[in-house]
Tab-separated table of C-alpha atoms and ligand atoms in Angstrom:
chain	number	residue	atom	x	y	z
A	1	MET	CA	21.428	-18.985	1.861
A	2	ASP	CA	19.608	-20.498	-1.144
A	3	GLN	CA	16.004	-19.821	-0.265
A	4	ILE	CA	14.059	-17.223	1.656
A	5	GLU	CA	10.410	-16.986	2.648
A	6	ILE	CA	8.970	-13.577	3.456
A	7	PHE	CA	5.711	-11.894	4.453
A	8	CYS	CA	4.906	-8.995	2.092
A	9	PRO	CA	2.327	-6.730	3.753
A	10	GLY	CA	-0.430	-4.633	2.259
A	11	SER	CA	-0.378	-0.850	2.578
A	12	VAL	CA	-2.633	2.175	2.489
A	13	ALA	CA	-1.455	4.914	0.129
A	14	ASN	CA	-2.466	8.593	-0.075
A	15	ILE	CA	-4.027	8.720	3.455
A	16	SER	CA	-6.398	11.418	2.132
A	17	CYS	CA	-4.037	14.407	2.356
A	18	GLY	CA	-0.983	12.989	0.530
A	19	PHE	CA	-1.893	11.747	-2.949
A	20	ASP	CA	1.067	9.803	-4.384
A	21	VAL	CA	3.352	10.737	-1.466
A	22	LEU	CA	1.989	9.323	1.827
A	23	GLY	CA	1.440	5.743	2.908
A	24	PHE	CA	1.443	3.360	5.853
A	25	CYS	CA	2.091	-0.341	6.212
A	26	LEU	CA	-0.594	-2.822	7.288
A	27	ASP	CA	0.071	-5.682	9.650
A	28	PRO	CA	-2.226	-8.704	9.360
A	29	ILE	CA	-2.801	-8.794	5.611
A	30	GLY	CA	-0.151	-9.708	3.078
A	31	ASP	CA	1.297	-12.230	0.653
A	32	ILE	CA	3.803	-14.979	1.297
A	33	MET	CA	6.668	-15.078	-1.175
A	34	ARG	CA	9.339	-17.737	-1.489
A	35	VAL	CA	12.412	-17.035	-3.606
A	36	THR	CA	14.911	-19.748	-4.471
A	37	LYS	CA	18.370	-19.388	-6.026
A	38	THR	CA	18.754	-21.358	-9.264
A	39	VAL	CA	21.878	-22.297	-11.228
A	40	THR	CA	20.346	-21.013	-14.452
A	41	PRO	CA	20.575	-17.197	-14.514
A	42	GLY	CA	17.465	-15.023	-14.921
A	43	ILE	CA	14.102	-14.726	-13.222
A	44	THR	CA	11.339	-17.310	-13.389
A	45	ILE	CA	7.904	-17.340	-11.800
A	46	GLY	CA	7.172	-20.750	-10.246
A	47	THR	CA	3.786	-21.212	-8.629
A	48	ILE	CA	1.199	-18.542	-7.939
A	49	THR	CA	-1.677	-19.530	-5.686
A	50	GLY	CA	-4.680	-17.438	-4.671
A	51	GLN	CA	-4.958	-15.296	-7.816
A	52	ASP	CA	-4.725	-15.764	-11.539
A	53	LEU	CA	-1.645	-13.699	-12.477
A	54	PRO	CA	0.755	-13.819	-15.449
A	55	LYS	CA	3.792	-16.084	-15.217
A	56	ASP	CA	5.586	-14.437	-18.113
A	57	PRO	CA	8.546	-12.674	-16.398
A	58	GLN	CA	7.992	-9.576	-18.586
A	59	LYS	CA	4.366	-9.284	-17.464
A	60	ASN	CA	4.438	-10.096	-13.750
A	61	VAL	CA	5.144	-7.135	-11.429
A	62	ALA	CA	7.341	-9.244	-9.122
A	63	SER	CA	9.623	-10.461	-11.926
A	64	VAL	CA	9.713	-7.063	-13.662
A	65	ALA	CA	10.961	-5.509	-10.397
A	66	ALA	CA	13.429	-8.388	-9.914
A	67	ILE	CA	14.790	-7.913	-13.455
A	68	ALA	CA	15.338	-4.191	-12.736
A	69	LEU	CA	17.369	-5.165	-9.664
A	70	LEU	CA	19.465	-7.718	-11.579
A	71	ASN	CA	20.125	-5.211	-14.379
A	72	ALA	CA	21.745	-2.935	-11.788
A	73	HIS	CA	23.420	-5.755	-9.858
A	74	PRO	CA	23.995	-8.797	-12.108
A	75	SER	CA	24.224	-12.255	-10.540
A	76	LYS	CA	25.615	-15.495	-11.920
A	77	TYR	CA	22.637	-17.202	-10.281
A	78	GLY	CA	18.996	-17.031	-11.239
A	79	PHE	CA	15.967	-16.761	-8.963
A	80	ARG	CA	12.600	-18.536	-8.925
A	81	ILE	CA	9.711	-16.697	-7.334
A	82	ASP	CA	6.740	-18.551	-5.792
A	83	ILE	CA	3.844	-16.451	-4.553
A	84	GLU	CA	0.908	-17.146	-2.240
A	85	LYS	CA	-1.130	-14.158	-3.329
A	86	LYS	CA	-3.493	-13.113	-0.577
A	87	ILE	CA	-3.926	-9.426	-1.456
A	88	LYS	CA	-6.349	-9.211	-4.341
A	89	PRO	CA	-5.148	-7.082	-7.272
A	90	GLY	CA	-7.347	-4.017	-7.741
A	91	SER	CA	-8.264	-3.875	-4.040
A	92	GLY	CA	-6.562	-0.583	-3.125
A	93	ILE	CA	-4.321	-2.058	-0.456
A	94	GLY	CA	-1.104	-2.283	-2.407
A	95	SER	CA	-1.256	-5.679	-4.088
A	96	SER	CA	1.295	-4.849	-6.787
A	97	ALA	CA	3.567	-3.059	-4.301
A	98	ALA	CA	3.660	-6.134	-2.037
A	99	SER	CA	4.750	-8.317	-4.981
A	100	ALA	CA	7.286	-5.861	-6.412
A	101	ALA	CA	8.800	-4.948	-3.039
A	102	GLY	CA	8.830	-8.591	-1.920
A	103	ALA	CA	10.699	-9.768	-5.010
A	104	VAL	CA	13.498	-7.198	-4.746
A	105	PHE	CA	13.738	-7.588	-0.971
A	106	ALA	CA	14.087	-11.378	-1.160
A	107	ILE	CA	16.628	-11.378	-4.004
A	108	ASN	CA	18.639	-8.644	-2.286
A	109	GLU	CA	18.852	-10.872	0.813
A	110	LEU	CA	19.916	-13.892	-1.268
A	111	MET	CA	22.628	-11.765	-2.939
A	112	GLY	CA	24.108	-10.768	0.441
A	113	ARG	CA	22.162	-7.503	0.831
A	114	PRO	CA	24.007	-5.116	-1.548
A	115	TYR	CA	21.231	-2.501	-1.157
A	116	SER	CA	19.446	-0.907	1.800
A	117	ARG	CA	15.642	-1.170	2.037
A	118	ASN	CA	15.409	2.469	0.966
A	119	GLU	CA	17.585	1.836	-2.121
A	120	LEU	CA	15.410	-1.121	-3.139
A	121	VAL	CA	12.451	1.178	-3.819
A	122	GLN	CA	13.994	2.302	-7.152
A	123	PHE	CA	13.905	-1.278	-8.524
A	124	ALA	CA	10.454	-2.102	-7.168
A	125	MET	CA	9.178	1.010	-9.005
A	126	ALA	CA	9.509	-0.892	-12.309
A	127	GLY	CA	6.861	-3.366	-11.118
A	128	GLU	CA	4.595	-0.603	-9.819
A	129	ALA	CA	4.849	1.271	-13.130
A	130	LEU	CA	3.773	-1.883	-14.981
A	131	ALA	CA	0.734	-2.315	-12.722
A	132	SER	CA	-0.554	1.242	-12.575
A	133	GLY	CA	0.919	2.966	-15.623
A	134	ALA	CA	2.689	5.481	-13.368
A	135	ALA	CA	5.776	5.098	-11.205
A	136	HIS	CA	4.745	6.086	-7.684
A	137	ALA	CA	6.391	4.913	-4.482
A	138	ASP	CA	3.681	5.678	-1.928
A	139	ASN	CA	2.808	1.988	-1.430
A	140	LEU	CA	6.334	0.625	-1.956
A	141	ALA	CA	7.990	2.870	0.623
A	142	PRO	CA	5.886	1.752	3.626
A	143	VAL	CA	6.098	-1.916	2.562
A	144	LEU	CA	9.907	-1.760	2.436
A	145	LEU	CA	10.555	0.646	5.329
A	146	GLY	CA	7.514	-0.001	7.552
A	147	GLY	CA	5.374	2.550	9.391
A	148	PHE	CA	4.328	5.813	7.761
A	149	THR	CA	6.419	7.139	4.892
A	150	LEU	CA	6.559	10.354	2.891
A	151	VAL	CA	7.887	10.438	-0.659
A	152	ARG	CA	9.228	13.977	-1.080
A	153	SER	CA	9.996	13.206	-4.724
A	154	ASN	CA	8.861	10.233	-6.808
A	155	ALA	CA	11.387	11.268	-9.473
A	156	SER	CA	14.520	11.294	-7.313
A	157	LEU	CA	13.052	8.902	-4.702
A	158	ASP	CA	13.697	11.072	-1.700
A	159	ILE	CA	11.883	8.986	0.928
A	160	ILE	CA	11.395	9.824	4.593
A	161	LYS	CA	10.215	7.378	7.257
A	162	LEU	CA	7.830	9.096	9.672
A	163	PRO	CA	6.964	8.164	13.273
A	164	SER	CA	3.784	6.232	14.128
A	165	PRO	CA	1.733	7.497	17.079
A	166	PRO	CA	1.460	4.444	19.357
A	167	GLU	CA	-2.335	4.342	19.740
A	168	LEU	CA	-3.212	4.553	16.038
A	169	VAL	CA	-5.131	1.567	14.648
A	170	ALA	CA	-6.365	1.217	11.068
A	171	THR	CA	-9.663	-0.246	9.909
A	172	VAL	CA	-9.829	-1.200	6.233
A	173	ILE	CA	-12.955	-2.426	4.509
A	174	HIS	CA	-12.544	-4.049	1.118
A	175	PRO	CA	-15.700	-4.368	-0.973
A	176	LYS	CA	-15.246	-7.310	-3.317
A	177	ILE	CA	-15.143	-5.352	-6.537
A	178	GLU	CA	-12.028	-4.780	-8.635
A	179	LEU	CA	-10.875	-1.254	-9.400
A	180	LYS	CA	-7.658	-1.045	-11.381
A	181	THR	CA	-5.333	1.801	-10.389
A	182	ILE	CA	-4.733	2.579	-14.049
A	183	HIS	CA	-8.477	3.295	-14.436
A	184	SER	CA	-8.924	5.270	-11.228
A	185	ARG	CA	-5.943	7.421	-12.227
A	186	ALA	CA	-7.356	8.014	-15.706
A	187	ILE	CA	-10.381	9.923	-14.330
A	188	LEU	CA	-8.277	12.450	-12.386
A	189	LYS	CA	-7.872	16.033	-13.544
A	190	LYS	CA	-4.328	17.083	-14.387
A	191	THR	CA	-4.677	20.511	-12.766
A	192	ILE	CA	-6.169	21.652	-9.462
A	193	PRO	CA	-7.451	25.085	-8.383
A	194	LEU	CA	-5.083	27.097	-6.184
A	195	ASP	CA	-7.478	27.248	-3.202
A	196	LYS	CA	-7.706	23.433	-3.134
A	197	ALA	CA	-3.927	23.092	-3.415
A	198	VAL	CA	-3.508	25.475	-0.459
A	199	GLN	CA	-5.886	23.374	1.668
A	200	GLN	CA	-4.148	20.172	0.654
A	201	TRP	CA	-0.590	21.208	1.486
A	202	GLY	CA	-1.832	22.734	4.743
A	203	ASN	CA	-3.358	19.377	5.669
A	204	LEU	CA	-0.311	17.386	4.561
A	205	GLY	CA	2.097	19.524	6.605
A	206	ALA	CA	-0.187	19.335	9.632
A	207	PHE	CA	-0.565	15.560	9.285
A	208	VAL	CA	3.217	15.065	9.307
A	209	SER	CA	3.510	17.354	12.341
A	210	ALA	CA	0.770	15.361	14.117
A	211	LEU	CA	2.708	12.123	13.591
A	212	TYR	CA	5.785	13.640	15.257
A	213	THR	CA	3.864	15.105	18.191
A	214	ASN	CA	1.243	12.348	18.722
A	215	ASP	CA	-1.384	15.047	18.291
A	216	TYR	CA	-4.457	12.937	17.482
A	217	ALA	CA	-6.787	15.960	17.245
A	218	LEU	CA	-4.549	17.656	14.664
A	219	LEU	CA	-4.208	14.357	12.804
A	220	SER	CA	-7.992	14.122	12.684
A	221	ARG	CA	-8.351	17.674	11.312
A	222	SER	CA	-5.741	16.917	8.622
A	223	LEU	CA	-7.326	13.782	7.156
A	224	LYS	CA	-9.113	15.649	4.354
A	225	ASP	CA	-9.025	15.279	0.590
A	226	LYS	CA	-10.598	17.931	-1.604
A	227	VAL	CA	-8.473	17.036	-4.640
A	228	ILE	CA	-8.780	13.327	-5.455
A	229	GLU	CA	-11.615	11.904	-3.365
A	230	PRO	CA	-14.431	13.901	-5.034
A	231	TYR	CA	-13.623	12.195	-8.360
A	232	ARG	CA	-12.895	8.705	-7.145
A	233	ALA	CA	-15.750	8.547	-4.602
A	234	MET	CA	-18.233	7.911	-7.402
A	235	LEU	CA	-16.404	4.673	-8.329
A	236	ILE	CA	-17.028	3.136	-4.898
A	237	PRO	CA	-20.526	2.025	-3.873
A	238	LYS	CA	-21.770	3.926	-0.796
A	239	PHE	CA	-18.386	5.559	-0.226
A	240	LYS	CA	-19.860	8.661	1.435
A	241	GLU	CA	-22.093	6.599	3.726
A	242	VAL	CA	-19.264	4.244	4.755
A	243	LYS	CA	-16.967	7.178	5.516
A	244	ALA	CA	-19.678	9.005	7.481
A	245	ALA	CA	-20.424	5.826	9.455
A	246	ALA	CA	-16.729	5.450	10.323
A	247	ILE	CA	-16.474	9.037	11.593
A	248	LYS	CA	-19.743	8.713	13.545
A	249	ALA	CA	-18.388	5.566	15.212
A	250	GLY	CA	-15.375	7.524	16.449
A	251	ALA	CA	-12.698	7.329	13.729
A	252	LEU	CA	-10.221	10.200	13.568
A	253	GLY	CA	-10.620	10.203	9.799
A	254	SER	CA	-11.540	8.037	6.844
A	255	GLY	CA	-11.050	8.038	3.092
A	256	ILE	CA	-10.220	5.984	0.020
A	257	SER	CA	-7.365	3.522	0.526
A	258	GLY	CA	-4.933	4.070	-2.347
A	259	SER	CA	-6.934	4.172	-5.554
A	260	GLY	CA	-9.839	2.191	-4.015
A	261	PRO	CA	-12.218	0.442	-3.761
A	262	SER	CA	-11.042	-0.248	-0.177
A	263	ILE	CA	-11.872	2.437	2.375
A	264	TYR	CA	-9.617	3.064	5.370
A	265	ALA	CA	-10.178	4.708	8.730
A	266	LEU	CA	-7.684	5.627	11.441
A	267	SER	CA	-8.779	5.454	15.072
A	268	ARG	CA	-7.292	5.924	18.503
A	269	GLY	CA	-7.161	2.454	20.059
A	270	ILE	CA	-8.293	-1.010	18.999
A	271	LYS	CA	-11.757	-0.797	20.595
A	272	ILE	CA	-12.799	2.206	18.507
A	273	ALA	CA	-11.170	0.677	15.398
A	274	GLU	CA	-13.347	-2.429	15.832
A	275	GLU	CA	-16.505	-0.383	16.358
A	276	VAL	CA	-15.618	1.580	13.223
A	277	GLY	CA	-15.338	-1.730	11.321
A	278	VAL	CA	-18.826	-2.762	12.446
A	279	ALA	CA	-20.267	0.620	11.421
A	280	MET	CA	-18.595	0.490	7.999
A	281	LYS	CA	-19.701	-3.036	7.168
A	282	THR	CA	-23.348	-2.296	8.011
A	283	GLN	CA	-23.407	-0.049	4.939
A	284	PHE	CA	-22.206	-2.787	2.573
A	285	GLU	CA	-24.563	-5.328	4.126
A	286	GLU	CA	-27.485	-3.117	3.111
A	287	LEU	CA	-26.278	-3.479	-0.482
A	288	GLU	CA	-25.630	-7.210	-0.103
A	289	LEU	CA	-22.107	-6.450	-1.314
A	290	GLU	CA	-19.408	-8.907	-0.229
A	291	TYR	CA	-16.589	-7.386	1.780
A	292	GLU	CA	-13.671	-8.087	4.106
A	293	VAL	CA	-12.734	-5.984	7.133
A	294	HIS	CA	-9.169	-5.752	8.447
A	295	ILE	CA	-8.215	-4.233	11.784
A	296	SER	CA	-4.516	-3.466	11.799
A	297	LYS	CA	-1.962	-1.788	13.965
A	298	ILE	CA	0.641	0.161	12.036
A	299	ASN	CA	3.330	-2.298	10.913
A	300	ASN	CA	6.551	-0.499	11.746
A	301	GLU	CA	8.812	-3.179	10.344
A	302	GLY	CA	7.449	-3.657	6.803
A	303	ILE	CA	8.414	-6.890	5.031
A	304	LYS	CA	9.240	-9.684	7.483
A	305	ILE	CA	11.546	-12.664	6.972
A	306	LEU	CA	9.748	-15.910	7.886
A	307	HIS	CA	12.470	-18.458	7.007
B	1	HSE	N1	-1.137	6.971	-5.154
B	1	HSE	C1	-1.670	5.908	-5.956
B	1	HSE	C2	-3.011	6.334	-6.523
B	1	HSE	C3	-1.818	4.682	-5.104
B	1	HSE	O1	-3.838	6.827	-5.751
B	1	HSE	O2	-3.242	6.196	-7.715
B	1	HSE	C4	-2.319	3.490	-5.858
B	1	HSE	O3	-2.482	2.428	-4.944
């Protein structure tokens, strides 16, 4: 095989109760990446359509991740990466993770699959670190493994794939403003009060339990964030109103998607998820703010091979 074309999906990280450790994979939104074997060794970026991104292999998250993979597993061939970038950087739905995970996934396939999807996360982390200034795997893990994932440790990359309750549907609204992860991380406090930590790990444990038992009511009670959301909410126009509208329309829970500005909601069934989308967008229309709404089932497969 000399060329592979893949679909690299977006993802929602944090899911309110699991900052830097929880995430799930989206279905309809993602980039297309084509990787071609070349006789000249090394990584090159070919064409990038859709967004204006660096082509210097040391500055592009896809090539930085690919270089990390080749450092661990050298190849006599090189690889050219072409990207149709559909996920806007700074949108909060895992743009850099899609590129970094896609690059290592595709090259791993072209090299005869020396690594498992789980093992590929360590190389994709190099791209994520470049984009956000911190190596966190909460977007990469669901993109590579699919479904919901829990990162027990970002340092040792102990990653667990979690079950997806069958009726869960996500609604994601993306206001067309750019919020760089590096900036929305910079405003966070480095310490949290004990009472807030207790609430947060209670919610995280309960959320994981709810996924295993399909307990939608428990899942709803667990989708809370007293640690990160209060700081980041002020960076997103009408965040509180959009979230309240989503809950009023029937969502099980709602919060900031990754580091924002996108806002996610989880609902039971497609009908409610669509009604939630309508309720959320009404808020941005009042501001005359441009937005996109995505309704997505949980993508249990992660990255998909197209050709
Ligand atoms: N956990 C990361 C953050 C996700 O919230 O900063 C970034 O998409």
